[in-house]
XYZ file of C-alpha atoms in Angstrom:
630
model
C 9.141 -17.002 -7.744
C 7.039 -17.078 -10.646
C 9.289 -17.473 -14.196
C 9.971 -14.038 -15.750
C 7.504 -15.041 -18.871
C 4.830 -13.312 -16.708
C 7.219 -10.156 -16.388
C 8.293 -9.908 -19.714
C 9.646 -6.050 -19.625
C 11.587 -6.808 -16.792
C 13.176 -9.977 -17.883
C 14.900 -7.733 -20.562
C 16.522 -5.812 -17.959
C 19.532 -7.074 -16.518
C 21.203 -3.498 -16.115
C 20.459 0.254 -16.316
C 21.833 -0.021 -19.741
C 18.738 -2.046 -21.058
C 16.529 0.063 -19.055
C 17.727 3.252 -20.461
C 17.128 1.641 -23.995
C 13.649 1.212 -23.102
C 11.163 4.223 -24.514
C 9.613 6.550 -22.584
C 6.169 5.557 -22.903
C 7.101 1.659 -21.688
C 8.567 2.692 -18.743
C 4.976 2.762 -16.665
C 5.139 -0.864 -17.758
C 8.417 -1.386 -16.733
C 7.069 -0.139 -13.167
C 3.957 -1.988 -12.833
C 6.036 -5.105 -13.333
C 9.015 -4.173 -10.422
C 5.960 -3.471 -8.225
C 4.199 -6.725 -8.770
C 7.630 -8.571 -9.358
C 8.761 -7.179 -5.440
C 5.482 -7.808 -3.976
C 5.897 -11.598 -5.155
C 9.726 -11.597 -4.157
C 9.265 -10.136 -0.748
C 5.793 -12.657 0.040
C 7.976 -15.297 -0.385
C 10.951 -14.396 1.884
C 10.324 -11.405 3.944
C 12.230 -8.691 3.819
C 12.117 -4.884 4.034
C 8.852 -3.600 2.428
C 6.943 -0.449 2.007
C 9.427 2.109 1.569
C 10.662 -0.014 -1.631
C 6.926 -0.125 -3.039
C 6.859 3.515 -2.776
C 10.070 4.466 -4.586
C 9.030 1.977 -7.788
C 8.553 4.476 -10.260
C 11.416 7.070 -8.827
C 13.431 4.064 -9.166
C 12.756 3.448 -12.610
C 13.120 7.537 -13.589
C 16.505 7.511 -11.819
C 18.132 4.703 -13.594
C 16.634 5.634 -16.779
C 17.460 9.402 -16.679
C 20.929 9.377 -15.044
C 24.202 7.246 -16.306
C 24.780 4.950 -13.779
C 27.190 3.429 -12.568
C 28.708 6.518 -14.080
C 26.972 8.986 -11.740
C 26.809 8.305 -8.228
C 23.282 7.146 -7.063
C 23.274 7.642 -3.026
C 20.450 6.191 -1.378
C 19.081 6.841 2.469
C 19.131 4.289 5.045
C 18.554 1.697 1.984
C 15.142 -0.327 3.269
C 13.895 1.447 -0.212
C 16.851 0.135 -1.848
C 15.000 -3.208 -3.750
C 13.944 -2.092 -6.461
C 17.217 -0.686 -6.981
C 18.468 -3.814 -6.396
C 16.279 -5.772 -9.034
C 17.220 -3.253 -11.387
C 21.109 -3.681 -11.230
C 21.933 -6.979 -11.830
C 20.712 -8.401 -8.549
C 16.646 -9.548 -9.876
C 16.942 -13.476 -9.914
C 18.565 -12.901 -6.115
C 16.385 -10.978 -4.290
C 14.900 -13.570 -2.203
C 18.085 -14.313 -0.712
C 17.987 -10.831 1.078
C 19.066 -10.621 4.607
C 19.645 -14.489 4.127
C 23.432 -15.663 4.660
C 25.188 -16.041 1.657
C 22.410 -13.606 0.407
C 21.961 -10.130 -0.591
C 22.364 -8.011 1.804
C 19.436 -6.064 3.265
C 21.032 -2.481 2.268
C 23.313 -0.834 -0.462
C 26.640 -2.035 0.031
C 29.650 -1.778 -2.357
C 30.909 -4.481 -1.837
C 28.370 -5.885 -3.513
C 27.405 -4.127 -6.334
C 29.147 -1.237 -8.421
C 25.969 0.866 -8.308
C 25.697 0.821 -4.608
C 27.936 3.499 -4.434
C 27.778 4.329 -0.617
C 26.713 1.803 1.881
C 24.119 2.878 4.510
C 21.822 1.348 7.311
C 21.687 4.000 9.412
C 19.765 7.140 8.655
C 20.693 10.787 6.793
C 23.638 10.260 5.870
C 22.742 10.360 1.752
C 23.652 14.012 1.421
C 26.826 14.133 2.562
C 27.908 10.859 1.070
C 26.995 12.701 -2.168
C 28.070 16.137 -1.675
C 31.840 14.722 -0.874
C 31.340 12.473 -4.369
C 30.567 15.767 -6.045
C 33.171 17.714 -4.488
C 36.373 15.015 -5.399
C 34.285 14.616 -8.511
C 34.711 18.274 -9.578
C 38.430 18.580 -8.488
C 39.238 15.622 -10.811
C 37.343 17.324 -13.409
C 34.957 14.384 -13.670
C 31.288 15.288 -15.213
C 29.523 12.596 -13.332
C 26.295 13.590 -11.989
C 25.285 12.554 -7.855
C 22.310 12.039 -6.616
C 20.816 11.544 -3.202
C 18.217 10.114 -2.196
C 16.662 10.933 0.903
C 13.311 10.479 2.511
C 11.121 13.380 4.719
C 11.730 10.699 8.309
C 15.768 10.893 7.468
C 15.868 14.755 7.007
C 14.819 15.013 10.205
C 18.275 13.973 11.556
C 20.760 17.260 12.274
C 23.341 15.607 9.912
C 20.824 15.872 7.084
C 20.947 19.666 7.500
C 24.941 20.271 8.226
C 24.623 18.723 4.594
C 22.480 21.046 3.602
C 24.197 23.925 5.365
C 27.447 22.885 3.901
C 26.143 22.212 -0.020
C 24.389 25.317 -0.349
C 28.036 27.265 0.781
C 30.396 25.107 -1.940
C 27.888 25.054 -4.867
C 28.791 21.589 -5.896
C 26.892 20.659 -8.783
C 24.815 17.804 -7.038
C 20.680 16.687 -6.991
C 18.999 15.908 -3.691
C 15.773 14.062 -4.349
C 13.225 14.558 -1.022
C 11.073 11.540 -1.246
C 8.014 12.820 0.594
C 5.626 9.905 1.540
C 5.013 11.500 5.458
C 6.676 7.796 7.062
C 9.748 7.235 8.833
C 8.697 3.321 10.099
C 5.642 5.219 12.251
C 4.231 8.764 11.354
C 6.578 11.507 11.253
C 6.737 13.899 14.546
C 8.095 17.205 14.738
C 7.721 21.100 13.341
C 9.974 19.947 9.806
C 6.827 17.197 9.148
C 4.136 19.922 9.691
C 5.877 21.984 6.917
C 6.418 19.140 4.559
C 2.574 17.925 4.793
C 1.610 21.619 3.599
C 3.154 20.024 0.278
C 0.929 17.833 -0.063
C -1.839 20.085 0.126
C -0.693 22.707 -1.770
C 0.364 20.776 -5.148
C -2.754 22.141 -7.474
C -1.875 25.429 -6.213
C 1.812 24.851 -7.366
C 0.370 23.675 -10.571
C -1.673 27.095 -11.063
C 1.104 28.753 -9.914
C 3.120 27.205 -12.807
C 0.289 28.245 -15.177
C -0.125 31.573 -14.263
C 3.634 32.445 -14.516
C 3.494 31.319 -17.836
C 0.462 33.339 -18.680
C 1.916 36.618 -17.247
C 3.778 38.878 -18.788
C 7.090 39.371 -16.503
C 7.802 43.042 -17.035
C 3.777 44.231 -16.943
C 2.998 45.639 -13.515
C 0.772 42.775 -12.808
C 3.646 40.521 -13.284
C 5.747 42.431 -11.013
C 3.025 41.830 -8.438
C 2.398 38.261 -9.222
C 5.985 37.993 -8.457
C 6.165 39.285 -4.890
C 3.018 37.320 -4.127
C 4.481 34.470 -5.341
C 7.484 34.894 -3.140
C 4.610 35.521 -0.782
C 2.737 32.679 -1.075
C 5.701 30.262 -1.469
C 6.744 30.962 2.287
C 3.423 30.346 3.561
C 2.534 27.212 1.642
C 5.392 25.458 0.496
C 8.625 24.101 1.879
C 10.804 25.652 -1.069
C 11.934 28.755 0.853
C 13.258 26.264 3.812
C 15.918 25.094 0.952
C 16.159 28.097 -0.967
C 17.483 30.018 1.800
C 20.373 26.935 2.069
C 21.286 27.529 -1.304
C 19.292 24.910 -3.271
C 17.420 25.510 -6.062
C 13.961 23.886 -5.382
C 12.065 22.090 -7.435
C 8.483 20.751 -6.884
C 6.567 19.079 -5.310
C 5.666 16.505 -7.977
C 3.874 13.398 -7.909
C 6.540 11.022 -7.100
C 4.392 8.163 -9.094
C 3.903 10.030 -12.418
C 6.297 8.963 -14.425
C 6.076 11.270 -17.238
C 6.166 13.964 -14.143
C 9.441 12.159 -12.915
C 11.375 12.386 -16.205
C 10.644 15.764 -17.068
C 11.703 17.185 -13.566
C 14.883 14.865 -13.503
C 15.810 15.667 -17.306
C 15.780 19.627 -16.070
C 17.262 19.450 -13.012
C 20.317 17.378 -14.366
C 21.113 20.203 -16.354
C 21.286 22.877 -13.886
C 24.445 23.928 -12.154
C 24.835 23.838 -8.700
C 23.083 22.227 -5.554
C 19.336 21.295 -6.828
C 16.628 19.551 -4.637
C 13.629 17.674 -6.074
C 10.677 17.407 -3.788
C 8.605 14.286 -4.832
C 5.275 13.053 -2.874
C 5.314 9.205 -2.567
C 3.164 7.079 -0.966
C 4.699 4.558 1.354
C 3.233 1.135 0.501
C 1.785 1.982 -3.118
C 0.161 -0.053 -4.976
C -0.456 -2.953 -2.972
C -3.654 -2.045 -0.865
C -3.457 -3.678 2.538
C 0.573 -2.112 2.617
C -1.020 1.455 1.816
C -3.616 0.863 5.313
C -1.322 -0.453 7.446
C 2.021 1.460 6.585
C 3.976 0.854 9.873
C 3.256 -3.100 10.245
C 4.027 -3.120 6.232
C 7.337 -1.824 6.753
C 8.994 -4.582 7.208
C 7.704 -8.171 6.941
C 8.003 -11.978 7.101
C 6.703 -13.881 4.352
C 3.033 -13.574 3.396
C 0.512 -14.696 1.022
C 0.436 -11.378 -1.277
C -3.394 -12.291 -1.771
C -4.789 -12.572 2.228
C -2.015 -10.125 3.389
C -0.219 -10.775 7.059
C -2.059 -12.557 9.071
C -2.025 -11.463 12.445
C 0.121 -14.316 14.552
C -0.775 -15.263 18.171
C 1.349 -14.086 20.845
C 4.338 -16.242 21.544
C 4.340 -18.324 24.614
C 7.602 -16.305 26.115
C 7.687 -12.368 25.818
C 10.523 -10.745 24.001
C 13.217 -7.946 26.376
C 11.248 -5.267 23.827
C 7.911 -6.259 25.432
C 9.563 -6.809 29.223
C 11.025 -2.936 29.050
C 7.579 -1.808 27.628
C 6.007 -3.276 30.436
C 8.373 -2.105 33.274
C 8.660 1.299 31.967
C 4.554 1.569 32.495
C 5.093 0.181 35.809
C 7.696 2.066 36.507
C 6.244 5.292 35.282
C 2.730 4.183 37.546
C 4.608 4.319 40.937
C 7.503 7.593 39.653
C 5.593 10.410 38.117
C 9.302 11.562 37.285
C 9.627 9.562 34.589
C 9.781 10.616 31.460
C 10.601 8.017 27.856
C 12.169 9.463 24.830
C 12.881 7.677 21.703
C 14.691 8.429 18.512
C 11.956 7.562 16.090
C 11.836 3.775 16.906
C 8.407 3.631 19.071
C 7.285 0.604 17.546
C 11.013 -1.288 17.843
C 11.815 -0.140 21.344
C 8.958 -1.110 22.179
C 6.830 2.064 23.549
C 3.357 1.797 21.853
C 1.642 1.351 25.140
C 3.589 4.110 27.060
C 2.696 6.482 24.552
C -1.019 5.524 24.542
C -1.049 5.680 28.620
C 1.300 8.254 28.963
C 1.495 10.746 25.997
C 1.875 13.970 28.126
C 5.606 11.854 29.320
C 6.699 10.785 26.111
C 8.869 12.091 23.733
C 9.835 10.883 19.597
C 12.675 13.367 19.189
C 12.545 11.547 15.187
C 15.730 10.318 13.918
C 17.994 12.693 16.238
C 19.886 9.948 18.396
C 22.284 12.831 19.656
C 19.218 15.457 20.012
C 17.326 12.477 22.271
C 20.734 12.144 24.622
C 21.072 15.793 25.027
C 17.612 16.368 25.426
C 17.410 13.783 28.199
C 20.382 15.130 30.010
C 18.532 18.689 30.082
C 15.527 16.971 31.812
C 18.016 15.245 34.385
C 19.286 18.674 35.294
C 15.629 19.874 36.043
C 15.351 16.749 38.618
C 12.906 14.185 35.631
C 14.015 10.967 35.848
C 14.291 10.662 31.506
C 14.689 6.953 30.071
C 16.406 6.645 26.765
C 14.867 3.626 24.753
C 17.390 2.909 21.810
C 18.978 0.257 19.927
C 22.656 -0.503 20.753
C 23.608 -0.015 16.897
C 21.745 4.074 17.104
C 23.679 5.196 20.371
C 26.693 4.750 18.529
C 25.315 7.967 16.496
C 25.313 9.785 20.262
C 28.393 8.688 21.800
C 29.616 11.914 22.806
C 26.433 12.824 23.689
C 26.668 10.276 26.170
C 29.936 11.102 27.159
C 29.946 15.212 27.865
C 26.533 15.734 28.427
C 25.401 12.917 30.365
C 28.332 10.731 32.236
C 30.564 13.800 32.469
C 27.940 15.564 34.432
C 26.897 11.931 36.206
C 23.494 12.942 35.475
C 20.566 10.549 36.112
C 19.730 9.240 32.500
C 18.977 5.583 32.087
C 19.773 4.216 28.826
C 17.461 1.125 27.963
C 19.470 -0.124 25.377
C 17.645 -2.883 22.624
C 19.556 -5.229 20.257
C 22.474 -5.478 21.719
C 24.793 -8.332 20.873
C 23.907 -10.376 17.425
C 20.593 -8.900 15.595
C 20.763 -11.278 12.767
C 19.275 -10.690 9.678
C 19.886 -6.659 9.488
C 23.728 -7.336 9.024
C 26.608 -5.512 10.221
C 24.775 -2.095 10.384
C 22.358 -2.641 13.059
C 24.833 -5.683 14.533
C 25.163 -4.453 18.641
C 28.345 -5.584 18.761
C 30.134 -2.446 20.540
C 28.218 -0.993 23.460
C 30.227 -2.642 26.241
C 33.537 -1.509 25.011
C 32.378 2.077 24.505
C 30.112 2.575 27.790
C 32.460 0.753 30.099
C 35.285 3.584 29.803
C 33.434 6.168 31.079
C 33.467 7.177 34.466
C 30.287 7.022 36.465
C 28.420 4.576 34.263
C 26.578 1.711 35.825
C 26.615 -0.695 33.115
C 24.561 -4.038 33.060
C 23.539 -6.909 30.909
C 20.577 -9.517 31.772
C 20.690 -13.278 31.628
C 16.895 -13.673 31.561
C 13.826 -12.152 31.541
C 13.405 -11.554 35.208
C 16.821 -10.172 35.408
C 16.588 -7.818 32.835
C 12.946 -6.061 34.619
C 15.142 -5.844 37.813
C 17.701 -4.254 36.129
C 16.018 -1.296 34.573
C 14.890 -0.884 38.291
C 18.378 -0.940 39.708
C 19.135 1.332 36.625
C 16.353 3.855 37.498
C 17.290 3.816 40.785
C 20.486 4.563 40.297
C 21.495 8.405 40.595
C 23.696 8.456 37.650
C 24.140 7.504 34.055
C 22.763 3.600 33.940
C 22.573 1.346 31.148
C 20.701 -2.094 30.763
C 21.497 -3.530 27.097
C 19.467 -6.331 25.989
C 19.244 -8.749 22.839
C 16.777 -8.885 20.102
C 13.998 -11.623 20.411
C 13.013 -14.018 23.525
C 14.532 -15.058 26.248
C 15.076 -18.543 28.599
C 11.348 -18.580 29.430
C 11.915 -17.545 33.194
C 8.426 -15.687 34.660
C 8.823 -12.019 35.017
C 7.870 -10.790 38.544
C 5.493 -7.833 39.102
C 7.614 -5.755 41.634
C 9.899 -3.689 40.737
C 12.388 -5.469 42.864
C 16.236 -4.144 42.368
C 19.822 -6.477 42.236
C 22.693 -5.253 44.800
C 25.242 -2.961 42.846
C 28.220 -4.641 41.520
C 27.298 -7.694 42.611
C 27.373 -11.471 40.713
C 25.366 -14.628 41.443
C 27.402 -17.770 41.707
C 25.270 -20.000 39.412
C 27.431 -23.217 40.103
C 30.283 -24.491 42.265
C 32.528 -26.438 40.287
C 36.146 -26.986 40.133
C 39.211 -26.554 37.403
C 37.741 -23.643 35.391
C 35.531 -21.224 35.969
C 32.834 -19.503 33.286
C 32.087 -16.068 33.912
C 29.021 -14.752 31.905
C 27.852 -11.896 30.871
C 23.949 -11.226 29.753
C 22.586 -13.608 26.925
C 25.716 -15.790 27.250
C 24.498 -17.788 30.136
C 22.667 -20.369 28.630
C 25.457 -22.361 26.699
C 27.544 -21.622 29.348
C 25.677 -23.536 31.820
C 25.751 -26.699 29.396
C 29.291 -26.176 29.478
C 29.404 -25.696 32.814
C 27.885 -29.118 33.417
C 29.871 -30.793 30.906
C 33.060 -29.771 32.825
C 31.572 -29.681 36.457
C 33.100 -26.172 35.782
C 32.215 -23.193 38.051
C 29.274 -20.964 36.651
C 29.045 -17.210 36.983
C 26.496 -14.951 35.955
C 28.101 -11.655 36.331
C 25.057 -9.132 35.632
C 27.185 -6.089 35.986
C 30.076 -5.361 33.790
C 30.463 -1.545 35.647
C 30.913 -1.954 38.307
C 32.439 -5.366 38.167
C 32.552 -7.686 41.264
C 36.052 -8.095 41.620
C 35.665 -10.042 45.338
C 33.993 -12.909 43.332
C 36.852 -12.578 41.075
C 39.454 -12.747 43.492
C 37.690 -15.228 45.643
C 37.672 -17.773 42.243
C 41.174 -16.805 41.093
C 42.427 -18.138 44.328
C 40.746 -21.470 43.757
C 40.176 -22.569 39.934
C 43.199 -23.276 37.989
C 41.895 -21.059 34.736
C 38.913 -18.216 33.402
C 36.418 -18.605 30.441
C 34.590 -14.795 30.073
C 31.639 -15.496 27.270
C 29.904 -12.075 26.221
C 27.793 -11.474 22.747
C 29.752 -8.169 22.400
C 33.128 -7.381 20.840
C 36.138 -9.435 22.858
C 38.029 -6.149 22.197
C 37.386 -3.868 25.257
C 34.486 -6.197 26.381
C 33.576 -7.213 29.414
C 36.036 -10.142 29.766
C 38.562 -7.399 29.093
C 37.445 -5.925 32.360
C 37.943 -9.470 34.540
C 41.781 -9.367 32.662
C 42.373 -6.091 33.796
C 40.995 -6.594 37.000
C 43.480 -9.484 37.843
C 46.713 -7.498 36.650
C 45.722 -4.833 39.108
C 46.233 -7.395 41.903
C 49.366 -8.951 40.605
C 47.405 -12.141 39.512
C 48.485 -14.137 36.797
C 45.584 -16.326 35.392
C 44.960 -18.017 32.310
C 42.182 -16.602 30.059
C 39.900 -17.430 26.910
C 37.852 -14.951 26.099
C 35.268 -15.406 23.891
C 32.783 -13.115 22.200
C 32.074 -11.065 19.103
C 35.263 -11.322 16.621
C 36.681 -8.008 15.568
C 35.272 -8.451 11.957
C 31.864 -6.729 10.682
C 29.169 -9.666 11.480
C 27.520 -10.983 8.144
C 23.598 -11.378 8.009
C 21.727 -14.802 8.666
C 19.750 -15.626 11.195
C 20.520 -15.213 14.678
C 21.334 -18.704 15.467
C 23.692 -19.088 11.913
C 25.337 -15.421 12.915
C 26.483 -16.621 16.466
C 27.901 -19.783 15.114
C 29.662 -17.707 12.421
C 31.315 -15.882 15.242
C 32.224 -18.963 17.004
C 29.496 -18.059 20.043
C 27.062 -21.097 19.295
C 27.543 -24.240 21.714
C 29.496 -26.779 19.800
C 32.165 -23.860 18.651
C 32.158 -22.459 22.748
C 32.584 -26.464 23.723
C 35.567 -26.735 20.775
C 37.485 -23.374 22.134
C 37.642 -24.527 25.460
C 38.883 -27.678 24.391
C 41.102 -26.185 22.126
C 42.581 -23.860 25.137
C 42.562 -26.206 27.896
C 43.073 -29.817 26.435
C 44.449 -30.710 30.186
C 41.379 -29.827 31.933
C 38.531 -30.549 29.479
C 39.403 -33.328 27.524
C 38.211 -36.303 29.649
C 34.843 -34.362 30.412
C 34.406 -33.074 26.889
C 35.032 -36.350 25.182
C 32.393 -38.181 27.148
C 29.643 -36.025 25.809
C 31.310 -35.289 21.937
């Protein structure tokens, strides 16, 4: 980073205290140094992006206009959050984000007294803030709360019980509808058709404005400029949508006008009850090549701010994103059954091709994990064959979706499921540390977990084929470098591949664990197992090596709790066998963020700390192999 001389507003501001001292006029300065200040920090160490440039100068309104940490400021999801973050006491950090030891890359209170509500996932702003306003008023507490929410998030159903629920209480609380038409890709859906009539119809809001003001309200003209304002309002703007919830609207406005901003957030904090501000944002603003190219600018390695990204050659191994996005064309080629739905995440899961060679078959339900479940249960019912692309961390939002309308029904819905196991960088709210222990309790689920590349293409067959509830969870990133066949060849159900015969112990993996396992295995001349299905699991292999090897190692990258190795244990107690066990996998602790490779040896998965537990466990069996190689 560049010294703070060359930001010399900002350099004043260590808290929302200085930047409330700062007058009125300033405060466009104050923006157009954040803006350049985050384009710098984020060129240097990558980080979240576009949605941050876009909230600069609501950033800079908010903080200035509102007490806080006094009143509650709730932000969305968070990748907008760095601004807010450079703003509140975090500046000379920032380029630590998503590092370990470093910020981390959303609100979180642990952190920082003005992240009052810690997100990651998606709409969850407005009820955060309508229970602060709600425990706020009992106590008799005149704090103000405001939440911060983006047009993508509001598509989420949880946005709107909010909604639903603030307009019945009348809590005294501000909603602030950051319109900039992104979630990470366009928005989809009816809601995003209504909101981009906003956009449109601002000047006519403006001579709206003007004419009321003109008008007498008790002539007869004004009487009829009133009903054809109600009129008009319906047709062209959004306002009736929350009016009719019990919100008094506001807007739109130009979300980068700053005298705009603190006029409409000076009113609206002094009006009773629930109030939504509707501000039009551009994702990416102010930094040209971000304002193009909005979806690859949403989130980015480093950079040189002057030439932009540069567009990297492919690497020499394809990632499990780009081996499901191939198999689900194939697959789609030889089934015209299939159909692919998505919860918003096209570009992460991995679909951009589909959807170009298949649009009539593909579906971006927007952020509506529980909507995409349901909907793809509905489809099973009519005899499709629907594929649910989504990360580990966003099923968790659908859970009983998955139970009661899809494996309670053991209806035909594949679930490819991305980023499962450690994700890295994104932290402990995108971490898919949980999917094993709450898909393998439910009855009828096929559940399986890839150690390579090839495996995981003949899994989403098996999976597809499969005339039930199926689920294939992958990690994030590249694999062992094995070549991916072309045929859609399928694995035998329930059935494990004896990697190496060995003697003494015996390693059972499961998905991404295999590859220190099989330096272990080596080490020990252990026995090697790659498992591949978790549900069902292969209990004759399991019996067969109980009967010969003295003790079990299960190695998963999911939580040991309920995991798959908790499926070998309970497998031998329901045959009387008495075996010792080490299982290791995910700790029950929230993972920190790092990198992948410093997040796995955090949780004890990396090869020196696998080699050390196994030591630790079984000194009598290990110790003269492990100490020739140590």
């Amino acid at each position: 980073m560049n010294k703070l001389d060359r930001y010399p507003h900002l350099a004043s501001i260590e808290t929302p205290a200085d930047l409330r001292r700062v007058p009125d006029d300033e405060l466009p300065a104050v923006a157009d140094e954040l803006r350049r200040y985050l384009i710098e920090a984020v060129a240097s160490s990558g980080g979240h992006f576009g949605a941050g440039l876009g909230v600069v100068e609501l950033t800079v309104a908010l903080h200035h206009v509102f007490d806080t940490p006094n009143d509650r400021l709730v932000w969305d999801v968070g990748h907008q959050c760095y601004p807010h973050k450079i703003l509140t006491g975090r500046r000379d950090r920032i380029t630590t984000i998503k590092k370990k030891d470093g910020l981390a890359p959303f609100p979180r209170r642990e952190e920082s007294e003005y992240d009052t509500f810690g997100v990651g996932h998606s709409s969850t702003s407005i009820s955060a803030a309508l229970g602060m306003a709600i425990a706020a008023q009992r106590k008799g507490d005149k704090r103000k709360v405001v939440a911060v929410i983006g047009d993508g998030a509001m598509t989420a159903g949880m946005a709107f019980e909010a909604l639903n629920h603030s307009g019945d209480v009348e809590a005294d609380m501000l909603v602030v509808f950051n319109d900039n038409g992104m979630s990470i890709s366009e928005n989809v859906g009816a809601l995003a058709k209504i909101m981009a009539h906003a956009t449109a119809s601002r000047r006519l809001n403006e001579w709206r404005e003007r004419a009321k003001r003109a008008i007498p309200k008790q002539s007869l003209f004004g009487r009829f400029f009133k009903r054809w304002e109600e009129h008009t309002k319906g047709m062209f703007l959004p306002s009736t949508l929350f009016e009719e919830l019990g919100f008094h609207y506001t807007g739109p406005i130009d979300g980068h006008n700053m005298p705009q901003l603190l006029q409409a957030l000076r009113t609206v904090k002094e009006l009773p009850g629930p109030q939504l501000l509707h501000v039009i944002t551009t994702k990416g603003k102010g930094y040209a090549p971000a304002e193009r190219a909005q979806i690859e600018y949403h989130a980015v390695g480093p950079f040189d701010p002057q030439a932009g990204l540069v567009k990297k050659s492919a690497p020499a191994k394809p990632t499990y994103t780009e081996i499901f996005g191939d198999w689900l064309c194939d697959q789609a080629a030889a089934d015209g059954r299939l159909l692919a739905i998505t919860p918003a995440m096209r570009e992460g899961s991995g679909l951009v091709r589909f959807s170009r060679e298949y649009p009539e078959r593909y579906f971006d339900v927007a952020i509506a994990e529980q909507h995409a479940v349901t909907l793809a249960a509905g489809m099973a019912c009519e005899g499709a064959k629907p594929v649910v692309a989504i990360y580990s961390t966003f099923l968790q939002r659908a859970y009983d979706q998955a139970i009661h309308d899809v494996a309670l029904q053991n209806l035909d819905v594949t679930f490819a499921i991305d980023r499962a196991g450690v994700v890295g960088p994104d932290g402990a709210t995108h971490s898919g540390s949980f999917d094993l222990s709450f898909l393998r309790c439910l009855p009828n689920m096929l559940i399986m977990a890839p150690a390579d590349e090839n495996e995981c293409r003949m899994m989403l067959s098996t999976g597809y084929l499969y005339p039930g509830p199926a689920a294939i969870r992958y990690p994030r990133g590249t694999g062992l470098g094995v070549a991916v066949r072309s045929e859609l060849d399928t694995l035998p159900l329930g059935r494990a591949e004896l990697r190496r015969r060995g003697r003494g112990l015996a390693l059972l993996s499961f998905g991404a664990m295999l590859a220190p396992a099989a330096t272990i295995a080596a080490e020990l001349d252990a026995t090697l197992v790659n498992m591949r299905f978790i549900k069902p699991l292969d209990e004759a292999m399991i019996l067969d090596l109980a009967s010969s090897h003295d003790a079990f190692v299960t190695l998963e990258d999911n939580a040991v709790a309920g995991g798959a190795g908790s499926a070998v244990a309970e497998a031998l107690a329901a045959h009387g066998i008495t075996l010792p066990i080490l299982h290791l996998g995910l700790p029950d602790a929230y993972l920190e963020h790092g990198s992948r490779e410093e997040v796995l040896s955090m949780a004890g998965l990396d090869l020196p700390s696998i080699r050390h537990a196994i030591r630790a466990r079984f000194p009598q069996l290990t110790s003269a192999a492990i100490t020739s190689v140590s």
